[in-house]
Amino acid sequence: MADMKGDLSGISQAGKMSGFIEKRAPEFGIDNPQFDGCPVRFFDVFGEQGYPMRSTVSAMGPQLLSRLMGLNEVQSGVLNAVFRIADDNDLLLIDLKDLRAMLDYVGKHAKEYTTSYGMVSSQSIGAIQRAVLQIESQGGDKFFGEPAFNVMDLIEQQEGKGVMSVLAADKLMQNPKLYSTFLLWLLSDIYSSLPEVGDLPYPKLVFFFDEAHLLFDGAPKVLLQKMLRRL
């Protein structure tokens, strides 16, 4: 669950009877309800209010990074070429420092890659470098690095109860583009990591997205089609 205001942390504590609950319980066929706290694990993209949720730059990929940095079509094409050059040379981009170094390298050797990867202009490299610096200034650099987040951490049990994962999003919400890009990455990682199991009697994983409209506002059409195919 994405916690925008910090009020979802209360699910870790046992509740108590109130007039409202007492009135509504019979409607759901509940007699003498027992209150208990849920096992909860807190996460935070910035690593300040919970376990850090990190991804490597390579895992994020050029599509989502282009969206996060607000690149135009030409700049996105150059970034895609930079990723292809890194992949073809077995270079893993861990954090934004790695990405800056790779951009710098490709910019200095652009003529060597023009035939195989297309035109790489110094102007586009410079624009991408500035966009990377902007992400860093907004705290986005804390999201990129290792150890990378393991999706299976969202599917854990404690004494027979599913562990609730709460994402501290009050600070993250101040940067809607980072928030939505992060959620798109998380969904993409889940669909690529979890196996097909068919129709289960009960779901193993449920997401609650507050301000869900931010997830798809301004998202590239190609990316949305990719997500819908996976859904």
CSV table of C-alpha atoms in Angstrom, one decimal, residues 3-6 9 41-52 166-172 174:
chain,number,residue,atom,x,y,z
A,3,ASP,CA,0.9,5.6,2.2
A,4,MET,CA,0.6,9.3,1.3
A,5,LYS,CA,-0.1,10.8,4.7
A,6,GLY,CA,1.5,8.4,7.1
A,9,SER,CA,1.0,2.7,9.8
A,41,ARG,CA,7.1,-4.0,6.8
A,42,PHE,CA,7.8,-0.4,5.8
A,43,PHE,CA,9.5,0.6,2.6
A,44,ASP,CA,10.8,4.0,1.4
A,45,VAL,CA,12.3,4.8,-2.0
A,46,PHE,CA,14.6,7.3,-0.1
A,47,GLY,CA,15.5,4.9,2.6
A,48,GLU,CA,14.5,7.3,5.4
A,49,GLN,CA,11.3,5.8,6.8
A,50,GLY,CA,11.7,2.1,6.0
A,51,TYR,CA,13.7,-0.4,4.0
A,52,PRO,CA,15.0,1.2,0.8
A,166,VAL,CA,3.6,-0.1,3.3
A,167,LEU,CA,5.4,2.3,1.1
A,168,ALA,CA,6.1,5.7,2.8
A,169,ALA,CA,5.1,8.0,-0.1
A,170,ASP,CA,4.6,11.4,1.6
A,171,LYS,CA,8.0,12.7,0.3
A,172,LEU,CA,7.8,10.6,-2.9
A,174,GLN,CA,6.2,15.6,-4.0
